[in-house]
Coordinates of C-alpha atoms in Angstrom, one line a residue:
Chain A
X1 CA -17.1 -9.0 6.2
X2 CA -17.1 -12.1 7.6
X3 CA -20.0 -14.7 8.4
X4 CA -19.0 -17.1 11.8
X5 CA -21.0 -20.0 12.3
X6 CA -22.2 -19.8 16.2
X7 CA -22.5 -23.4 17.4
X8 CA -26.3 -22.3 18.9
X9 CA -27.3 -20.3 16.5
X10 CA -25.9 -21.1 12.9
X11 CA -24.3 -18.6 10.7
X12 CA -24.6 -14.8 11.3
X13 CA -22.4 -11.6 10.9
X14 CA -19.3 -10.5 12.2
X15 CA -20.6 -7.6 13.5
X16 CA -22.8 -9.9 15.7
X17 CA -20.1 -11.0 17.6
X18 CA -16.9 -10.3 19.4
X19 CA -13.6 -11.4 19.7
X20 CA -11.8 -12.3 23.1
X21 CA -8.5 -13.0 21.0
X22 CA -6.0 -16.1 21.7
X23 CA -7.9 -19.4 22.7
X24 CA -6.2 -21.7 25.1
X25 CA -4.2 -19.5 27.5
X26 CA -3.6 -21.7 30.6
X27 CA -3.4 -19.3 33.9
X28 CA -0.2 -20.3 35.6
X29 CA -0.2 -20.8 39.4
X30 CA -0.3 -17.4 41.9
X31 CA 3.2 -18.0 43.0
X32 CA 4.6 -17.6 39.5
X33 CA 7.4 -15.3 38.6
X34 CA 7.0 -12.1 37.8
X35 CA 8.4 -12.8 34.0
X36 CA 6.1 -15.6 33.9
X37 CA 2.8 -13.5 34.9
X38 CA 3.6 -11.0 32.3
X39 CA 4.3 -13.3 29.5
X40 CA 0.6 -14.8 30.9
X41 CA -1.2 -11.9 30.7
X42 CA 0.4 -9.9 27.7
X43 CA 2.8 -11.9 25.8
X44 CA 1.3 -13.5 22.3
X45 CA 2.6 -15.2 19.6
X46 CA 0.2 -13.0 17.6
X47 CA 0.8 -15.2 14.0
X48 CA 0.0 -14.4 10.6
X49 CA -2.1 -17.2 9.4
X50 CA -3.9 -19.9 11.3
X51 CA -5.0 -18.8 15.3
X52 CA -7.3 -20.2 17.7
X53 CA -9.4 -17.4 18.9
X54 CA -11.9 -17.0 21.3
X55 CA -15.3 -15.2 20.3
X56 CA -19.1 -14.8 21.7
X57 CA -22.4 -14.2 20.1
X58 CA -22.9 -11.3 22.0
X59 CA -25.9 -9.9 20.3
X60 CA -27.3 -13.3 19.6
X61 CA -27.5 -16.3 22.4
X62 CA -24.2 -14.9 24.5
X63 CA -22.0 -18.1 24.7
X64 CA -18.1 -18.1 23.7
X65 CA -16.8 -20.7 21.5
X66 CA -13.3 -21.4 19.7
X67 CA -12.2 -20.7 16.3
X68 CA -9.6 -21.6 14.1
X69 CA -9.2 -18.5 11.8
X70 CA -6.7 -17.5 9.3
X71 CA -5.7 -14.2 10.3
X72 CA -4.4 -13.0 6.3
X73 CA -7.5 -14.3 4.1
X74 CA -9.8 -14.4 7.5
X75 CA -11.1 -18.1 6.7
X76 CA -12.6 -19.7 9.2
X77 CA -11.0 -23.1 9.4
X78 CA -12.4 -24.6 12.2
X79 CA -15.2 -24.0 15.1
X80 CA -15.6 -25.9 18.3
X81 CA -16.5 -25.9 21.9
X82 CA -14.3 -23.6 24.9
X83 CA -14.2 -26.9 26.4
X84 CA -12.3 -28.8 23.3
X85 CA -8.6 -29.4 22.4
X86 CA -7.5 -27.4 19.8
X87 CA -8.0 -28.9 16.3
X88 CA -5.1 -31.0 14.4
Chain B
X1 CA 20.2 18.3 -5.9
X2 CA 18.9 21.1 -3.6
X3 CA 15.5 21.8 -3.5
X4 CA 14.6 25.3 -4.5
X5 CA 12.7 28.1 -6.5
X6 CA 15.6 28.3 -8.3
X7 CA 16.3 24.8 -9.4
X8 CA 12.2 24.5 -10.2
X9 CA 13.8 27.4 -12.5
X10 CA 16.3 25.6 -13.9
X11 CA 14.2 22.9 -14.2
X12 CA 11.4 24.8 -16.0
X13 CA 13.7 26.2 -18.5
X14 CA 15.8 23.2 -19.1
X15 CA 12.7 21.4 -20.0
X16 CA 12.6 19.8 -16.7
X17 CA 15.3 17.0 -17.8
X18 CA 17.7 17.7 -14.8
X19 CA 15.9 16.1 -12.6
X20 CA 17.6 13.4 -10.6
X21 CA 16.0 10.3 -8.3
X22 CA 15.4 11.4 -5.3
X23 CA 17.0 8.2 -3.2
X24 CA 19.1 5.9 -5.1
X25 CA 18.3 2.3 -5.9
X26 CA 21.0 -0.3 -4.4
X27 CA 21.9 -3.6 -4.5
X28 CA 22.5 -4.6 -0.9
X29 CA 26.4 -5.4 0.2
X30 CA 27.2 -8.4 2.2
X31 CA 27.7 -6.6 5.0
X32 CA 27.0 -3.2 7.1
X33 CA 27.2 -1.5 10.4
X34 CA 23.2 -1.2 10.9
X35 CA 20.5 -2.7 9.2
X36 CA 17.1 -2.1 9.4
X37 CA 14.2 -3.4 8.3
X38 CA 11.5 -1.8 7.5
X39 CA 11.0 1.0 5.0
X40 CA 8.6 2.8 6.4
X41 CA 8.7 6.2 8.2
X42 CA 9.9 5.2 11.1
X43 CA 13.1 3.2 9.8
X44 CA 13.8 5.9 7.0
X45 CA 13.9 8.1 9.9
X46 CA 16.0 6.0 11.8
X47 CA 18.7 5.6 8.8
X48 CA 18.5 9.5 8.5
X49 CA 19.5 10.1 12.4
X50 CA 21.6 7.6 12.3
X51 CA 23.3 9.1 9.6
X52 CA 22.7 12.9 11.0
X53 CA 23.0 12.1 15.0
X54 CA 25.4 9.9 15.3
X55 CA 28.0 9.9 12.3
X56 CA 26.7 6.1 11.2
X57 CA 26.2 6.0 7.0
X58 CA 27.2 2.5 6.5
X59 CA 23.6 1.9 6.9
X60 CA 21.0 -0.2 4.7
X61 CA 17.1 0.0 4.9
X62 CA 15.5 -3.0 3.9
X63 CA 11.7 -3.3 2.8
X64 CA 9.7 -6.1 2.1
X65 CA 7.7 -3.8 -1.0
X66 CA 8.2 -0.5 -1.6
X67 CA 9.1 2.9 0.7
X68 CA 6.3 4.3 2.6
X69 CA 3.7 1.3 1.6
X70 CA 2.6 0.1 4.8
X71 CA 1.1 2.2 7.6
X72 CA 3.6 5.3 6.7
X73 CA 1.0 5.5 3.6
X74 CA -2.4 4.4 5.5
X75 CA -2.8 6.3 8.4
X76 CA -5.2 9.8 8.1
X77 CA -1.8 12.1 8.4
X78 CA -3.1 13.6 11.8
X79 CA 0.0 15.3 13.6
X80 CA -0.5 15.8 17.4
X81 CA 0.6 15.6 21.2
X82 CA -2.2 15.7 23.3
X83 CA -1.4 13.1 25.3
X84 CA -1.8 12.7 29.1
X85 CA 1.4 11.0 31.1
X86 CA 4.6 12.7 31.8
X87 CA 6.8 9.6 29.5
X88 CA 4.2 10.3 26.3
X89 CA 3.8 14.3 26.3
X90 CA 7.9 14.3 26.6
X91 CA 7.9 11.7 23.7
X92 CA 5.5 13.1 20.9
X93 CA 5.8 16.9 21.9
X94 CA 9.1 16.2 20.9
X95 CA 7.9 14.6 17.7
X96 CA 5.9 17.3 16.6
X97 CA 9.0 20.1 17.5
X98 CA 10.5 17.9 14.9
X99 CA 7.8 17.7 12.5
X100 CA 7.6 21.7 12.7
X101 CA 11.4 22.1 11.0
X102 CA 11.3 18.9 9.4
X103 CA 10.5 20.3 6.0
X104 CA 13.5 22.8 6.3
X105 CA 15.9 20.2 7.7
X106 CA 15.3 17.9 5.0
X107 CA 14.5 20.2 2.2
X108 CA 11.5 18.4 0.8
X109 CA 7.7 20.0 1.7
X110 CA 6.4 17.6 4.2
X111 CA 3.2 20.1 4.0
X112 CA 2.6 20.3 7.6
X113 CA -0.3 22.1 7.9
X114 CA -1.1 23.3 11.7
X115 CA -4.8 23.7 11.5
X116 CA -5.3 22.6 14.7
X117 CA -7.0 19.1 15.9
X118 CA -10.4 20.0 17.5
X119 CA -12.4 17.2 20.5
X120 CA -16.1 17.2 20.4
X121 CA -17.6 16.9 24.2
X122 CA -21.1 15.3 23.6
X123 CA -22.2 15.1 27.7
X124 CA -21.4 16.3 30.7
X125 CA -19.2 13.3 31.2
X126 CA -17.7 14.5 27.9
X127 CA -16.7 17.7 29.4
X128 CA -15.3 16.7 32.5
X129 CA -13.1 14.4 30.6
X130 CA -11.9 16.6 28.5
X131 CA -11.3 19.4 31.2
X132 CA -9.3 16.7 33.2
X133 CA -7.1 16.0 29.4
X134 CA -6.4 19.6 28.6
X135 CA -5.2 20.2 32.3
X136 CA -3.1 17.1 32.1
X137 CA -1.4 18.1 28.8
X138 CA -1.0 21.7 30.8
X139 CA 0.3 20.2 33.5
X140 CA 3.1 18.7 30.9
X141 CA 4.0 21.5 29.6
X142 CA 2.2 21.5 26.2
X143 CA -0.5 24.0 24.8
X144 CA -4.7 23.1 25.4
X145 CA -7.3 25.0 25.2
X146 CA -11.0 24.4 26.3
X147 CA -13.7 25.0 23.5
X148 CA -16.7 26.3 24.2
X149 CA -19.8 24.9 21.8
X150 CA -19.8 28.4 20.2
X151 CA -16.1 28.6 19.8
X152 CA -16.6 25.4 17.6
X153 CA -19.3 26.4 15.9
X154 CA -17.0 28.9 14.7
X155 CA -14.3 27.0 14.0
X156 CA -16.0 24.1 11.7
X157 CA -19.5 25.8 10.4
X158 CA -20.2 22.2 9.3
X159 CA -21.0 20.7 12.0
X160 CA -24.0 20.1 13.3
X161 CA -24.7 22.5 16.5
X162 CA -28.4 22.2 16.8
X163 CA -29.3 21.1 20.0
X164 CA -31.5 18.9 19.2
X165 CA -28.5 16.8 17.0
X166 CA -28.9 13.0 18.1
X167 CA -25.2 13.7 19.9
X168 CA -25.5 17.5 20.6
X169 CA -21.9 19.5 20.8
X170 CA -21.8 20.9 24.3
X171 CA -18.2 22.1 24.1
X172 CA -14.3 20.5 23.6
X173 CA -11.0 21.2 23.2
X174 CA -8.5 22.0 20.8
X175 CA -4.5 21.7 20.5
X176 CA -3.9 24.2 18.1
X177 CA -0.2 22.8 16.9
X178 CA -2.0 20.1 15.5
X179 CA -2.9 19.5 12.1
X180 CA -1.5 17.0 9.2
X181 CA 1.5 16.7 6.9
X182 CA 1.4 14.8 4.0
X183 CA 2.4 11.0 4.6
X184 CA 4.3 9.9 1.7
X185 CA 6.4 13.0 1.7
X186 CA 7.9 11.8 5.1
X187 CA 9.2 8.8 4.2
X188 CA 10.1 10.2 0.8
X189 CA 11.6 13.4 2.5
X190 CA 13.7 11.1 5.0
X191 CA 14.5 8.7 2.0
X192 CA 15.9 11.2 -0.2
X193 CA 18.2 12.8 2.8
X194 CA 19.6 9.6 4.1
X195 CA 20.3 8.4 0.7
X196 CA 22.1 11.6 0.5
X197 CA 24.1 11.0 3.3
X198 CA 25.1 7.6 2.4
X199 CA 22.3 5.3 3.6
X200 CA 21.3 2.1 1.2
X201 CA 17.7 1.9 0.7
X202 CA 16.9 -1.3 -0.5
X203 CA 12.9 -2.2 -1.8
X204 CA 11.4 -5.2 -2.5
X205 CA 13.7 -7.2 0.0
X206 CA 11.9 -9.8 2.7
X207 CA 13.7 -10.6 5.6
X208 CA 13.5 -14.1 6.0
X209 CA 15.1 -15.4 8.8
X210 CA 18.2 -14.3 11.1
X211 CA 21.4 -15.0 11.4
X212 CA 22.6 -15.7 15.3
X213 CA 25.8 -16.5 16.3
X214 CA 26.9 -17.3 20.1
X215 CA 22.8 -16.0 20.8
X216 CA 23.9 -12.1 19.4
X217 CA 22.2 -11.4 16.4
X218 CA 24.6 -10.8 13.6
X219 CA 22.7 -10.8 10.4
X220 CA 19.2 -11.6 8.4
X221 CA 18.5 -14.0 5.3
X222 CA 16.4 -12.2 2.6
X223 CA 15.0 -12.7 -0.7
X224 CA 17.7 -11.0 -1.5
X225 CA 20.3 -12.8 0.2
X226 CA 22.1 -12.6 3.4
X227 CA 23.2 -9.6 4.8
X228 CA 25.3 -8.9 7.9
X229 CA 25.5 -6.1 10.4
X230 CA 26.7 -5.1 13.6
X231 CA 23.1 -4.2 14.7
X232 CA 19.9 -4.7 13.6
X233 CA 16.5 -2.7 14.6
X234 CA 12.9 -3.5 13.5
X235 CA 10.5 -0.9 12.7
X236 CA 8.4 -3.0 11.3
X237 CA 4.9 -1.9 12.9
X238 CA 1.8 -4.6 12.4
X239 CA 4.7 -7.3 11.1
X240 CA 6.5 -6.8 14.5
X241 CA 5.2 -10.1 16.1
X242 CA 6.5 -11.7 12.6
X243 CA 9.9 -10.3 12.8
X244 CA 10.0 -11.8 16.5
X245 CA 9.2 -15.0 15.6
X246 CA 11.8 -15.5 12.7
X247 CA 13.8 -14.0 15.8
X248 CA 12.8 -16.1 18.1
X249 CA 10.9 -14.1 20.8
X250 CA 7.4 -13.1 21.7
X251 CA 6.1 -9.6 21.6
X252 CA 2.8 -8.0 23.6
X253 CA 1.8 -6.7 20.7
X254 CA -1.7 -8.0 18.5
X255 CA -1.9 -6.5 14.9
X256 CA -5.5 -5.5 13.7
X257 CA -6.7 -3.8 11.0
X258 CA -7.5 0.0 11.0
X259 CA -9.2 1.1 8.2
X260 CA -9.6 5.2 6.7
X261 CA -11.8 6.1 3.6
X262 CA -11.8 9.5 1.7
X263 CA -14.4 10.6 -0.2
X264 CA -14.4 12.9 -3.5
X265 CA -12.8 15.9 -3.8
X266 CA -15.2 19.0 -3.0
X267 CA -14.1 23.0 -2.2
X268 CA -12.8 23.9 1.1
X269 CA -15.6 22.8 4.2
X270 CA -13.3 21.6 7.0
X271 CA -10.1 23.5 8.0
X272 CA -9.7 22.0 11.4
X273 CA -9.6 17.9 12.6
X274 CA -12.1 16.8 14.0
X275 CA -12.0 14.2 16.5
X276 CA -15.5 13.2 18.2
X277 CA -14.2 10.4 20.7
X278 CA -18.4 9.8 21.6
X279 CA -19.5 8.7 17.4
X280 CA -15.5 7.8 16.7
X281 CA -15.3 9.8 13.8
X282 CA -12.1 11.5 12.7
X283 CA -12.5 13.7 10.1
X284 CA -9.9 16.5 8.4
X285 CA -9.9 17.6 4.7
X286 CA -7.1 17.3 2.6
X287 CA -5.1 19.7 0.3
X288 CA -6.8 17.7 -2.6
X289 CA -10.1 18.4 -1.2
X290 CA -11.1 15.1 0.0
X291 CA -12.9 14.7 3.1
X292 CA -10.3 12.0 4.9
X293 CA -11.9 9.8 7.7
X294 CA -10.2 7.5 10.1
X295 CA -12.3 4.5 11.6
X296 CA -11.9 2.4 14.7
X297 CA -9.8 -0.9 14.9
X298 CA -11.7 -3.7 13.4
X299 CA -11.8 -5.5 16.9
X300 CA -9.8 -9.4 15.9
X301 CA -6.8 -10.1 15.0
X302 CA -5.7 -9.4 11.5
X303 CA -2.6 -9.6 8.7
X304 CA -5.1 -8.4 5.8
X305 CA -4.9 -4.7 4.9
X306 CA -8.8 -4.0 4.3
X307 CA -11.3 -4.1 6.4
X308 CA -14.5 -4.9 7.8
X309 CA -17.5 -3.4 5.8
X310 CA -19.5 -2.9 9.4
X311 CA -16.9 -1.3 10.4
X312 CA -16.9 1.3 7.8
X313 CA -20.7 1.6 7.9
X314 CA -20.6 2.8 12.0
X315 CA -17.6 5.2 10.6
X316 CA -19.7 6.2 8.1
X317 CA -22.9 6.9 10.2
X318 CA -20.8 8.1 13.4
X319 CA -19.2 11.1 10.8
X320 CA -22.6 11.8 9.4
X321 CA -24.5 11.9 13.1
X322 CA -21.9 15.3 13.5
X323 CA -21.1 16.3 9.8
X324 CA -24.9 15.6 8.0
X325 CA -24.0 17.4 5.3
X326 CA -21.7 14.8 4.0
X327 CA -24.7 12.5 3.7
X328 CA -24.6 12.8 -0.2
X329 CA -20.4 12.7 -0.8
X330 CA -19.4 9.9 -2.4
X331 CA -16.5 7.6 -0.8
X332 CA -13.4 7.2 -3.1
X333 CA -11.2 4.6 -1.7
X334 CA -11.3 3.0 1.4
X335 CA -8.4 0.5 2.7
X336 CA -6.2 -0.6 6.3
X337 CA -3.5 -0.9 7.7
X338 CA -2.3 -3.5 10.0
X339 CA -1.3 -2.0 13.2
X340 CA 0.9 -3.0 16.4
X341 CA -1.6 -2.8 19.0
X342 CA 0.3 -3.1 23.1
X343 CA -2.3 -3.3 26.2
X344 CA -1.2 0.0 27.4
X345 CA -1.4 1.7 23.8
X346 CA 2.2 3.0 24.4
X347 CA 5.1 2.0 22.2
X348 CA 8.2 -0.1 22.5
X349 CA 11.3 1.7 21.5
X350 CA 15.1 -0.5 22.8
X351 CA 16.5 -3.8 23.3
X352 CA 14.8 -7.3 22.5
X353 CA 15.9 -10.3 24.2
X354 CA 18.1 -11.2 21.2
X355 CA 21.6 -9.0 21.7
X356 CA 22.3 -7.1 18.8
X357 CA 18.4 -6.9 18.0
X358 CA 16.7 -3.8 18.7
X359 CA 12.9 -2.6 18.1
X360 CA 11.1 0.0 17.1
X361 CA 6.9 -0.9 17.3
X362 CA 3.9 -0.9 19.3
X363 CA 2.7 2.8 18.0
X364 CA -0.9 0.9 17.2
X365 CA -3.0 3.5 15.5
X366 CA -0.6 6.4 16.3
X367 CA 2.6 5.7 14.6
X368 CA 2.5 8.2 11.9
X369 CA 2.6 11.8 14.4
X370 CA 5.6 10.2 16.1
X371 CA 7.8 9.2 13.3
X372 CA 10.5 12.0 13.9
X373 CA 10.6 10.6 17.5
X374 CA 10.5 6.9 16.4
X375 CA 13.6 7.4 14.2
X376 CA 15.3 9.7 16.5
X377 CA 14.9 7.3 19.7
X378 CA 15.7 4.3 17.8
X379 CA 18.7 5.3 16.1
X380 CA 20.2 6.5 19.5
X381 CA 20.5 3.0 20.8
X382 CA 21.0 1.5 17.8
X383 CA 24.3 3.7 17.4
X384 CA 25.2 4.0 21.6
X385 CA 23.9 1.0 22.9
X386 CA 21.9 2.6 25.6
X387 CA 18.5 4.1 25.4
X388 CA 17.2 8.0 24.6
X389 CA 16.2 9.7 27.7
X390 CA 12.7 9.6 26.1
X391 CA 12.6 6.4 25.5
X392 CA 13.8 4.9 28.5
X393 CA 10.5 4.3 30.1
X394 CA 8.8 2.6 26.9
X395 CA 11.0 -0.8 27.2
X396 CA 9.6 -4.2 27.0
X397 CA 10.6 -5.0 30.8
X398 CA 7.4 -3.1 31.4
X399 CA 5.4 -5.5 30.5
X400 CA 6.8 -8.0 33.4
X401 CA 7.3 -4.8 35.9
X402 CA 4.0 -3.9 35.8
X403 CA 5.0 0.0 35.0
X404 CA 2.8 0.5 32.1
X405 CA 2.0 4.0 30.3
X406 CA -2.1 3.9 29.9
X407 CA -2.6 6.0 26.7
X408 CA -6.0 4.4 25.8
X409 CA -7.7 7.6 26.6
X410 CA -5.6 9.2 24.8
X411 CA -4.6 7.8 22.0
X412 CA -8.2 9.1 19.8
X413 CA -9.0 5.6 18.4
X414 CA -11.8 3.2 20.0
X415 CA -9.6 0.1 20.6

């Protein structure tokens, strides 16, 4: 089982929390194509090994934040704000 | 060699020394007219029809590890088509017609055992759910039957009927063609027959990269070196997205985990499945006497076959809240599987962007009831070129035409 840091509220379980899967997924604009839309809402690269990923406290204080996570040994390599540019 | 009485005879009196391997073990060639990769159910039973359907034996099934070691030999062996659109009940109705002669037709015991797969109505809301998913399946053409809470009572003594139970059993319903069959002896059983007929099965070879001339697939690099065919299909479940990748195109597909557990083996309790939708346990007993129980998805994405100990414990507490008996079993084993999982819970079964490439995948936690279908649907265009009747509506275009096939309700498994 995993442990995720929360940027509010420190380390807690993984069963406090849940995902919201790829980070980073830009909307395109309404009068994009049809192939475009779909590849926007279901298309994802889906990788084994590092992937930004959205997640929420959501039985703790309630706010999403990113994570870098390695999706084979589940490490979490990196945590930061919604608002920030993925890590290098 | 023929399966038998008599050639367990034979065997018995000769001191069982005439026994051969069931598949053969082969060095790929440099060349063939399909390849597949992925040894699991599905592309053993794709090799097989190809082979049986469609005349095509220069065939090779490539496998990262070994037969029947992914999903084929994770999943909880639940056989069933109680599904609720038109496109699915065609597509895994006909999967289980196969599964009911498949032992016969490939002369190795897949020990299908219809026992019937029983759902556990816990409210009113419960109910009218499940009358509006027994009609549906009706309405298609393929056996339900409404429970009522005494008729279960009677049909798992086990359970706990009390009506003061923390989730009381109100009623449910059952599809009595369901059951399980044993997991490894479908791949095995569609290994042995399409070795028979020619096919190359070909373990512990990792497809590396592909080979693409003039954009048409024409090959794949290995770990074993590089192979080439006239067409290639994946069937290559929770490793899908990586296939794609190495091919060069994206997938909707997001592989999680899905964990079972079994616990030790005790006399006979349970001769039904039990699927309680409301606590998510899913619970059958097997031949060996082990309780088997199937979890929910752990809920983020995931390459790493085990799973979440949290996970289990809600499994755990959800099968005991209906089955309190079992409080003082002991658990055995517990592992996962990595599963394809597609927004509409409906699988993918034709063309990829890449000519030449074809795909087999997005089963998520069902793949295991419909891998008579899979291999069937898959070998068709992979030997005509166009799709199986069945599977024309499960194409990726769906995903950018907006036609999708909602199976979420139905297909048994919290996601």
């Amino acid at each position: 089982m995993m442990q995720l840091n929360c940027p509010c509220c420190g380390l807690r379980d993984e069963a406090e929390f849940v995902c919201g899967g790829t980070t980073h997924i830009v909307r395109p604009p309404l009068d994009a194509t049809d192939q475009v839309w779909g590849e926007y809402l279901f298309f994802r690269e889906n990788p084994k090994g590092p992937h930004l990923e959205r997640w929420r406290h959501a039985q703790g204080c309630g706010q999403w934040f990113n994570l870098a996570r390695d999706t084979v040994t589940h490490a979490i390599l990196a945590v930061y704000a919604v608002t920030e540019p993925p890590p290098r | 060699m023929n399966y038998s009485a008599w050639s367990l005879l034979r065997g018995a009196l000769a001191g069982h020394r005439n026994w051969s391997p069931a598949w053969g073990s082969n060095e790929p060639k440099s060349r063939y007219d399909v390849l597949i990769i992925g040894g699991g159910g599905h592309g053993l039973a794709t090799a097989y029809y190809l082979a049986k359907n469609h005349g095509i034996t220069n065939v090779a099934v490539l496998e990262r590890g070994w037969i029947g070691g992914g999903n084929t030999g994770r999943n909880t062996t639940i056989v069933r088509s109680n599904y609720l659109y038109p496109e699915s009940a065609r597509l895994y109705d006909f999967s289980l017609k196969l599964y009911e002669g498949l032992a016969r037709e490939l002369n190795f015991n897949i020990m299908l055992s219809q026992r019937g797969l029983v759902l556990l109505a816990h409210s009113r809301h419960d109910l009218d759910s499940m009358a509006r998913w027994a009609n549906a399946m009706r309405m298609n053409g393929i056996e339900a039957e409404l429970l009522t809470r005494d008729q279960i009572a009677a049909l798992a003594p086990a359970l706990d009927m009390s009506p003061d139970a923390r989730l009381p059993i109100l009623g449910g319903f059952t599809q009595r063609r369901g059951g399980t069959a044993r997991h490894d002896a479908v791949a095995w059983g569609y290994a042995r027959a399409a070795s028979k007929l020619g096919v190359d099965i070909i373990q512990n070879c990792e497809v590396r990269g592909f080979i693409e001339e003039n954009g048409r697939a024409v090959g794949v690099e290995t770990s074993r070196g590089s192979i080439r065919a006239e067409r290639i299909g994946i069937a290559a479940a929770g490793h899908s997205s990586v296939l794609a990748k190495l091919a060069g195109f994206k997938l909707p597909v997001t592989s999680y985990a899905l964990q079972a557990l079994v616990s030790e083996p005790i006399k006979p309790l349970l001769d039904t499945v039990i699927l309680s939708p409301g606590t998510g346990a899913y619970v059958s007993q097997s031949d060996k006497g082990e309780m088997v129980i199937g979890a929910m998805l752990d809920l983020f994405p995931s390459y790493a076959q085990r799973g979440s100990f949290c996970v289990e414990q809600a499994i755990i507490a959800g099968t005991l809240a209906i089955f309190p008996t079992f409080s003082r079993l002991r658990m055995l084993r517990q592992w996962a599987g990595i599963v394809d999982v597609v927004h509409d819970s409906s699988p993918i079964i034709g063309a990829t962007p890449i000519p030449g490439l074809y795909i087999n995948c997005g089963w998520g936690t069902g793949g295991f009831k419909a891998i008579p279908v899979g291999g069937w649907t898959l070998a068709h265009v992979l030997a005509t070129g166009t799709n199986h009747a069945l599977a024309e509506p499960f194409q990726l275009e769906r995903f950018v035409t907006g036609r999708l096939i909602d199976e979420a309700a139905a297909s048994g498994i919290a996601h």
